[in-house]
Amino acid sequence: MHFNINGKLFDAEPRPGQCLRTFVRDLGWFGVKKGCDQGDCGACTVWLDGKPVHSCLIPAFRAANREVTTIDGLCTNGHLHPIQQAFLDAQGFQCGYCTAGMIMTSASLTEDEKQDLPFRLKGNLCRCTGYRAIDDALHGRKTVEEDVAGKAHGAGLGNPFGPAIVTGKARYTMDVAVDNLLYIKVLRSPHAHARIRSIDTKAASAIPGVIKVFTWEDVPDRLFSTALHEDHLVDPDDTRVLDNVVRFVGQRVVAVVAESEQIAEAACRKVQIDYEILPAVFDPMVAMESNAPILHDKRNYTKTNIYAEIHGEVGSLQEGFAEADAIHEMTYSTPRVQHVHLETHGTIAWKGEDGRIHVRTSSQGPFIVQQKLAHIFGLTANQLHVFTERVGGGFGGKQEMVTEDLCVLAVLKIGRPVKWEFTREEQFIAATTRHQMTTHVKLGAKKDGTLTAIQVRVVSNTGGYGGHGGETLGASLGSPMSAYRCPNKKADGYAVYTNVVPGGGFRGYGASQSTYAIECAIDELGELLGLDRFAIRRKNMIQPTDWIESVWKDPSDVGFGSYGLDQCMDYVEKALAKGNGVAKPDGEEWAEGTGIAMAMLDCGPPTEHRSGAVMVLKPNGRYHLAVGSTEMGNGSVTSHRQIAASVLGTRANNIDIINADTDQTPYDTGTFASTGTVVAGKAVALTAAALKENILTYAGRFTGIDPAAWRIEDGFVVSDTKQITLVELYAAGIKDGHRFEAKRKAYLSPRTTAFNVQGIRLAVHRVTGEIQILQSVHAADIGKLINPVQCLGQIDGSIGMGIGWALTENMVHDSQGRVVNPSLRNYRIPAFADLPKSDVFFADTYDTLGTLGAKSQGECAINPVVPAIANAIKNATGVRFPHPPFTAARIYSQLNNRK
């Protein structure tokens, strides 16, 4: 067959049934991405005879004798297409994984069609941006600023990998051709709880092209946790590479390694397994009962499904409620939701010429992955090289080791390179999720609104395995309770094993769930007392002179490096009062309501977290920066370059950066828990300062002029009487045996505190239950902004994710524990049409504990979104809906039942 791809002619024969996406990738056009392989996300969009199509749905043979254009071929004579340039100018991406498809669709639009983007972009999803930056790009709004020497701090600079992202040259985990590659597919359990009696792999092994079939008998008998933390003791070692007991539908049972994915899948279907079905339990409340079936019976202490429990009290709860003039008490819950990073989990591993195992993976913590792999397979850390290139989103979902271990096992046993890439369905049924939590809140207050007692009980459904279970539980009882001043507080928390998909780390990390409950309860209490939503919060919200205290009496390293919560409240109140000109739809059946919520988040986890950086001056006068944190759309490579450039008085573009590589960068615990700026960024700042001192000290020695008289100015060292280029200084230093390099480490202590306030105005249709968001306002106290464009993008993305969690997203399990909606078509994340453009404000603060005055901002913005929407719905309808998502069916049902 004859193919014309990006103007190049090919004669090729697609495999039977092969889709156009995999066909063009096999030919080396890696700009075409896989997000779903079901036509739902648009990451695979290409042009077929000039028209955008989802290439995962097009049989490859149908492209024969037609023109196929991918993102890789959109440039003309080396010049960017105007849409590619527009996406650069507006930073119309974060992780960039969806960008190729988004650009291919956008570049096909006429000017008239661009006036209806909600319709025209309905087939392209983005999980990161919240779509504002994409809208900016398509309307020609330039937000990226010029890179000026000495002015990097606070500038909205573009991502250094932006040109590669918009042209399809950026290489994500799977975007590499490997010779002699083998493929892994796994057979997963159809049962929620069962013991394996026997596995017959003969028929599978006999299929031509099958290299090896692994069962629980072929793997090291070592327990570990898939969760990634510096302190491995905070997670239970309750997992095996392959186990003879399964604890949720979707748990991997058998791994097949074959010459192709198709052969591996066929072999999985031939494996015969005899299961002994065990009693299953799905409700954590039932799982806590003494007669419930025990999931993990290998632990050597009291047999229970309660993996972790936390209890604490300050003051006297009994006295607090006795003093109260009003008491509100209610149970709230939040559903299990998926991260839906568009790049699924995946790993490629091989044995190098150096005899070591090299692991290319999509991870938020490659150094911890290295440690866990060494533990499982009895290796030393230096026998393993783990690294990321570009990661297509994470949101906490890749703070997990779920693909690396089987790939390394296969390489060790077979010796050939091995690849394993999750399908979208596997992301839903076999990766981790946000913990479903049920939170009972009881609040007491005096007539003037002063809180007298706060009582919270959280039951967290940690699923079949306990990774992150204790830490998210602790977070749920931490900052959400610390946010309010009250002398009497009590909390009880339980993380409980059940036979559903395991919970894990997720943006907001446990605090999101209890913030939702507490913020709804605060509104209810204010209503009882006749206080408006702002008044009751201002009356009780934490103040900068307060001791930050939840329910633990132990000393804490959390403090106020800055305080802008009051500014955030003012911003949101004024914006909501002003309005945005968007009125509710006409008709008496539409009710309008306004809601707010606030959130507080510790900038970093209470457990250990550390990072290091190395910087060197290069012969050409540029700088090389190596830092171990992962870039996954969080913007760390951009902000780290800006931090270094600010210290060194240069342009960010003068700094070359490499990150997240256990061979080439210093150790980093991982990019999670809001640490990219406050830990890794701090390491970069310290390292840049040390290199600056190094350079100026040598300048003084070389010239005989006091080092204190020298300064660095974009490519030069300068004094009042002399100027030397860095190139000349480097050459002189090398002759003298001087080394222009520096290395520093940073640790997460003390920790500062960030604040966010969300306001929502919406309309609810009393008959159908439909919700329309009319206005979204958000204010953030995140210190001195290192990059305002990135900060705005992170907050927009958080708001968008929060709206999805509030209105549509929910993993549904049937009575047997199966996820019934494991696709993007049935698990709806927000599309362009679903999200309003939020008004975002930043408090004017400078954090004394944060890096160059900045503090964390990637997580906390999601926390007040769902409760603000819930409070607005209550304000509109008079009915409290305590259990999101607030789908039209749920709204209709409850309003109808009230009648």
PDB file of C-alpha atoms in Angstrom, residues 95-260:
ATOM      1  CA  CYS A  95       2.205  18.816  30.480  1.00  0.00           C
ATOM      2  CA  GLY A  96       1.740  19.149  26.710  1.00  0.00           C
ATOM      3  CA  TYR A  97       0.556  15.601  26.114  1.00  0.00           C
ATOM      4  CA  CYS A  98      -2.772  16.687  24.617  1.00  0.00           C
ATOM      5  CA  THR A  99      -1.227  19.608  22.739  1.00  0.00           C
ATOM      6  CA  ALA A 100      -0.435  17.879  19.450  1.00  0.00           C
ATOM      7  CA  GLY A 101      -4.021  16.750  19.028  1.00  0.00           C
ATOM      8  CA  MET A 102      -5.384  20.081  20.234  1.00  0.00           C
ATOM      9  CA  ILE A 103      -3.252  21.969  17.722  1.00  0.00           C
ATOM     10  CA  MET A 104      -4.213  19.661  14.839  1.00  0.00           C
ATOM     11  CA  THR A 105      -7.899  20.248  15.521  1.00  0.00           C
ATOM     12  CA  SER A 106      -7.426  23.987  16.090  1.00  0.00           C
ATOM     13  CA  ALA A 107      -5.307  24.489  12.981  1.00  0.00           C
ATOM     14  CA  SER A 108      -8.130  23.114  10.861  1.00  0.00           C
ATOM     15  CA  LEU A 109     -10.654  25.696  12.068  1.00  0.00           C
ATOM     16  CA  THR A 110     -11.786  28.691  10.060  1.00  0.00           C
ATOM     17  CA  GLU A 111     -12.118  32.081  11.751  1.00  0.00           C
ATOM     18  CA  ASP A 112     -15.878  31.593  11.898  1.00  0.00           C
ATOM     19  CA  GLU A 113     -15.483  28.172  13.464  1.00  0.00           C
ATOM     20  CA  LYS A 114     -13.194  29.617  16.137  1.00  0.00           C
ATOM     21  CA  GLN A 115     -16.161  31.611  17.383  1.00  0.00           C
ATOM     22  CA  ASP A 116     -17.727  28.383  18.650  1.00  0.00           C
ATOM     23  CA  LEU A 117     -14.836  26.647  20.399  1.00  0.00           C
ATOM     24  CA  PRO A 118     -17.043  24.780  22.910  1.00  0.00           C
ATOM     25  CA  PHE A 119     -18.477  22.860  19.965  1.00  0.00           C
ATOM     26  CA  ARG A 120     -15.387  22.686  17.768  1.00  0.00           C
ATOM     27  CA  LEU A 121     -13.126  21.369  20.555  1.00  0.00           C
ATOM     28  CA  LYS A 122     -15.615  18.861  21.964  1.00  0.00           C
ATOM     29  CA  GLY A 123     -13.427  15.994  20.755  1.00  0.00           C
ATOM     30  CA  ASN A 124     -10.212  17.185  22.427  1.00  0.00           C
ATOM     31  CA  LEU A 125      -9.667  16.912  26.165  1.00  0.00           C
ATOM     32  CA  CYS A 126      -7.074  18.607  28.354  1.00  0.00           C
ATOM     33  CA  ARG A 127      -6.708  17.647  32.022  1.00  0.00           C
ATOM     34  CA  CYS A 128      -4.090  20.265  32.939  1.00  0.00           C
ATOM     35  CA  THR A 129      -4.991  23.750  31.755  1.00  0.00           C
ATOM     36  CA  GLY A 130      -8.666  24.326  32.471  1.00  0.00           C
ATOM     37  CA  TYR A 131      -8.722  25.483  28.812  1.00  0.00           C
ATOM     38  CA  ARG A 132      -8.155  29.216  29.478  1.00  0.00           C
ATOM     39  CA  ALA A 133      -4.669  29.159  27.961  1.00  0.00           C
ATOM     40  CA  ILE A 134      -5.985  27.234  24.953  1.00  0.00           C
ATOM     41  CA  ASP A 135      -8.715  29.840  24.503  1.00  0.00           C
ATOM     42  CA  ASP A 136      -6.070  32.568  24.757  1.00  0.00           C
ATOM     43  CA  ALA A 137      -4.009  30.878  22.048  1.00  0.00           C
ATOM     44  CA  LEU A 138      -6.930  30.526  19.666  1.00  0.00           C
ATOM     45  CA  HIS A 139      -7.885  34.162  20.113  1.00  0.00           C
ATOM     46  CA  GLY A 140      -4.360  35.456  19.598  1.00  0.00           C
ATOM     47  CA  ARG A 141      -3.765  36.614  23.157  1.00  0.00           C
ATOM     48  CA  LYS A 142      -0.064  36.568  24.004  1.00  0.00           C
ATOM     49  CA  THR A 143       0.657  36.005  27.689  1.00  0.00           C
ATOM     50  CA  VAL A 144       4.280  34.825  27.636  1.00  0.00           C
ATOM     51  CA  GLU A 145       6.748  37.591  28.446  1.00  0.00           C
ATOM     52  CA  GLU A 146      10.222  38.368  27.173  1.00  0.00           C
ATOM     53  CA  ASP A 147      13.167  36.772  28.953  1.00  0.00           C
ATOM     54  CA  VAL A 148      15.169  39.722  30.309  1.00  0.00           C
ATOM     55  CA  ALA A 149      18.436  39.328  32.180  1.00  0.00           C
ATOM     56  CA  GLY A 150      18.046  39.972  35.895  1.00  0.00           C
ATOM     57  CA  LYS A 151      14.247  40.034  35.717  1.00  0.00           C
ATOM     58  CA  ALA A 152      13.375  36.341  35.613  1.00  0.00           C
ATOM     59  CA  HIS A 153      11.719  36.324  39.035  1.00  0.00           C
ATOM     60  CA  GLY A 154       8.071  37.196  38.587  1.00  0.00           C
ATOM     61  CA  ALA A 155       8.095  37.014  34.786  1.00  0.00           C
ATOM     62  CA  GLY A 156       5.624  34.937  32.814  1.00  0.00           C
ATOM     63  CA  LEU A 157       8.248  33.071  30.827  1.00  0.00           C
ATOM     64  CA  GLY A 158       7.468  30.212  28.500  1.00  0.00           C
ATOM     65  CA  ASN A 159       8.355  26.581  29.011  1.00  0.00           C
ATOM     66  CA  PRO A 160      11.865  25.864  27.636  1.00  0.00           C
ATOM     67  CA  PHE A 161      10.498  22.749  25.957  1.00  0.00           C
ATOM     68  CA  GLY A 162       7.603  24.643  24.394  1.00  0.00           C
ATOM     69  CA  PRO A 163       8.926  24.553  20.824  1.00  0.00           C
ATOM     70  CA  ALA A 164       9.385  20.787  21.078  1.00  0.00           C
ATOM     71  CA  ILE A 165       5.889  20.352  22.500  1.00  0.00           C
ATOM     72  CA  VAL A 166       4.091  22.295  19.771  1.00  0.00           C
ATOM     73  CA  THR A 167       6.010  20.554  16.988  1.00  0.00           C
ATOM     74  CA  GLY A 168       5.684  16.995  18.290  1.00  0.00           C
ATOM     75  CA  LYS A 169       9.391  16.660  19.003  1.00  0.00           C
ATOM     76  CA  ALA A 170       9.015  16.429  22.787  1.00  0.00           C
ATOM     77  CA  ARG A 171       9.597  12.832  23.814  1.00  0.00           C
ATOM     78  CA  TYR A 172       7.268  11.328  26.386  1.00  0.00           C
ATOM     79  CA  THR A 173       7.848   7.931  27.952  1.00  0.00           C
ATOM     80  CA  MET A 174       6.727   5.807  25.022  1.00  0.00           C
ATOM     81  CA  ASP A 175       8.117   8.101  22.319  1.00  0.00           C
ATOM     82  CA  VAL A 176      11.249   6.129  21.561  1.00  0.00           C
ATOM     83  CA  ALA A 177      12.086   3.341  19.131  1.00  0.00           C
ATOM     84  CA  VAL A 178      13.804   0.361  20.755  1.00  0.00           C
ATOM     85  CA  ASP A 179      15.261  -2.529  18.818  1.00  0.00           C
ATOM     86  CA  ASN A 180      14.361  -6.100  19.722  1.00  0.00           C
ATOM     87  CA  LEU A 181      11.575  -4.876  21.995  1.00  0.00           C
ATOM     88  CA  LEU A 182       9.236  -7.224  23.872  1.00  0.00           C
ATOM     89  CA  TYR A 183       5.811  -6.315  25.234  1.00  0.00           C
ATOM     90  CA  ILE A 184       3.974  -7.070  28.469  1.00  0.00           C
ATOM     91  CA  LYS A 185       0.272  -7.624  28.887  1.00  0.00           C
ATOM     92  CA  VAL A 186      -1.335  -8.831  32.088  1.00  0.00           C
ATOM     93  CA  LEU A 187      -4.308 -10.991  32.915  1.00  0.00           C
ATOM     94  CA  ARG A 188      -6.338  -9.343  35.661  1.00  0.00           C
ATOM     95  CA  SER A 189      -8.603 -10.769  38.290  1.00  0.00           C
ATOM     96  CA  PRO A 190     -12.337 -10.915  37.507  1.00  0.00           C
ATOM     97  CA  HIS A 191     -13.027 -11.373  41.222  1.00  0.00           C
ATOM     98  CA  ALA A 192     -12.965  -8.895  44.083  1.00  0.00           C
ATOM     99  CA  HIS A 193     -11.515 -11.376  46.563  1.00  0.00           C
ATOM    100  CA  ALA A 194     -10.171 -14.803  45.776  1.00  0.00           C
ATOM    101  CA  ARG A 195      -7.330 -17.214  46.374  1.00  0.00           C
ATOM    102  CA  ILE A 196      -5.638 -18.816  43.404  1.00  0.00           C
ATOM    103  CA  ARG A 197      -5.670 -22.592  43.570  1.00  0.00           C
ATOM    104  CA  SER A 198      -3.827 -23.193  40.303  1.00  0.00           C
ATOM    105  CA  ILE A 199      -2.748 -21.508  37.085  1.00  0.00           C
ATOM    106  CA  ASP A 200      -2.381 -23.386  33.794  1.00  0.00           C
ATOM    107  CA  THR A 201      -0.157 -21.464  31.372  1.00  0.00           C
ATOM    108  CA  LYS A 202       0.594 -24.269  28.892  1.00  0.00           C
ATOM    109  CA  ALA A 203      -1.741 -23.060  26.132  1.00  0.00           C
ATOM    110  CA  ALA A 204      -0.561 -19.490  26.522  1.00  0.00           C
ATOM    111  CA  SER A 205       3.102 -20.449  26.446  1.00  0.00           C
ATOM    112  CA  ALA A 206       2.567 -22.499  23.287  1.00  0.00           C
ATOM    113  CA  ILE A 207       1.448 -19.514  21.209  1.00  0.00           C
ATOM    114  CA  PRO A 208       4.183 -18.520  18.727  1.00  0.00           C
ATOM    115  CA  GLY A 209       5.815 -15.282  19.822  1.00  0.00           C
ATOM    116  CA  VAL A 210       5.193 -15.783  23.546  1.00  0.00           C
ATOM    117  CA  ILE A 211       8.538 -15.557  25.330  1.00  0.00           C
ATOM    118  CA  LYS A 212       7.599 -15.991  28.979  1.00  0.00           C
ATOM    119  CA  VAL A 213       4.541 -16.244  31.229  1.00  0.00           C
ATOM    120  CA  PHE A 214       4.976 -15.108  34.830  1.00  0.00           C
ATOM    121  CA  THR A 215       2.787 -16.111  37.762  1.00  0.00           C
ATOM    122  CA  TRP A 216       3.090 -15.542  41.500  1.00  0.00           C
ATOM    123  CA  GLU A 217       5.420 -18.524  41.713  1.00  0.00           C
ATOM    124  CA  ASP A 218       7.970 -16.837  39.404  1.00  0.00           C
ATOM    125  CA  VAL A 219       8.483 -13.578  41.266  1.00  0.00           C
ATOM    126  CA  PRO A 220      10.445 -12.632  44.402  1.00  0.00           C
ATOM    127  CA  ASP A 221       8.430 -13.236  47.550  1.00  0.00           C
ATOM    128  CA  ARG A 222       8.949  -9.732  48.930  1.00  0.00           C
ATOM    129  CA  LEU A 223       6.318  -7.406  50.270  1.00  0.00           C
ATOM    130  CA  PHE A 224       6.409  -3.716  49.407  1.00  0.00           C
ATOM    131  CA  SER A 225       4.128  -0.748  48.874  1.00  0.00           C
ATOM    132  CA  THR A 226       3.546   0.822  45.478  1.00  0.00           C
ATOM    133  CA  ALA A 227       3.352   4.272  47.146  1.00  0.00           C
ATOM    134  CA  LEU A 228       6.397   6.517  46.828  1.00  0.00           C
ATOM    135  CA  HIS A 229       7.567   8.243  50.014  1.00  0.00           C
ATOM    136  CA  GLU A 230      10.927   9.140  51.491  1.00  0.00           C
ATOM    137  CA  ASP A 231       9.965   7.269  54.660  1.00  0.00           C
ATOM    138  CA  HIS A 232       8.819   3.841  53.487  1.00  0.00           C
ATOM    139  CA  LEU A 233       7.440   3.091  56.962  1.00  0.00           C
ATOM    140  CA  VAL A 234       4.455   5.404  56.431  1.00  0.00           C
ATOM    141  CA  ASP A 235       2.958   2.906  53.970  1.00  0.00           C
ATOM    142  CA  PRO A 236       2.171  -0.754  54.629  1.00  0.00           C
ATOM    143  CA  ASP A 237       4.234  -3.435  52.908  1.00  0.00           C
ATOM    144  CA  ASP A 238       1.140  -5.288  51.747  1.00  0.00           C
ATOM    145  CA  THR A 239       1.806  -5.809  48.025  1.00  0.00           C
ATOM    146  CA  ARG A 240       3.624  -8.409  45.931  1.00  0.00           C
ATOM    147  CA  VAL A 241       4.722  -8.222  42.313  1.00  0.00           C
ATOM    148  CA  LEU A 242       2.223 -11.031  41.663  1.00  0.00           C
ATOM    149  CA  ASP A 243       0.151 -12.570  44.438  1.00  0.00           C
ATOM    150  CA  ASN A 244      -1.818 -15.775  44.934  1.00  0.00           C
ATOM    151  CA  VAL A 245      -4.557 -13.761  46.653  1.00  0.00           C
ATOM    152  CA  VAL A 246      -6.439 -11.053  44.776  1.00  0.00           C
ATOM    153  CA  ARG A 247      -8.152  -8.224  46.603  1.00  0.00           C
ATOM    154  CA  PHE A 248      -9.915  -6.208  43.912  1.00  0.00           C
ATOM    155  CA  VAL A 249     -11.297  -6.702  40.428  1.00  0.00           C
ATOM    156  CA  GLY A 250      -8.485  -5.714  38.099  1.00  0.00           C
ATOM    157  CA  GLN A 251      -5.549  -6.831  40.224  1.00  0.00           C
ATOM    158  CA  ARG A 252      -2.828  -8.301  38.026  1.00  0.00           C
ATOM    159  CA  VAL A 253      -2.499 -12.081  38.215  1.00  0.00           C
ATOM    160  CA  VAL A 254      -0.416 -13.235  35.254  1.00  0.00           C
ATOM    161  CA  ALA A 255       2.096 -11.328  33.122  1.00  0.00           C
ATOM    162  CA  VAL A 256       2.802 -12.399  29.548  1.00  0.00           C
ATOM    163  CA  VAL A 257       5.894 -11.238  27.687  1.00  0.00           C
ATOM    164  CA  ALA A 258       5.690 -11.575  23.913  1.00  0.00           C
ATOM    165  CA  GLU A 259       6.947 -10.260  20.605  1.00  0.00           C
ATOM    166  CA  SER A 260       3.899  -8.009  20.224  1.00  0.00           C
TER     167      SER A 260
END
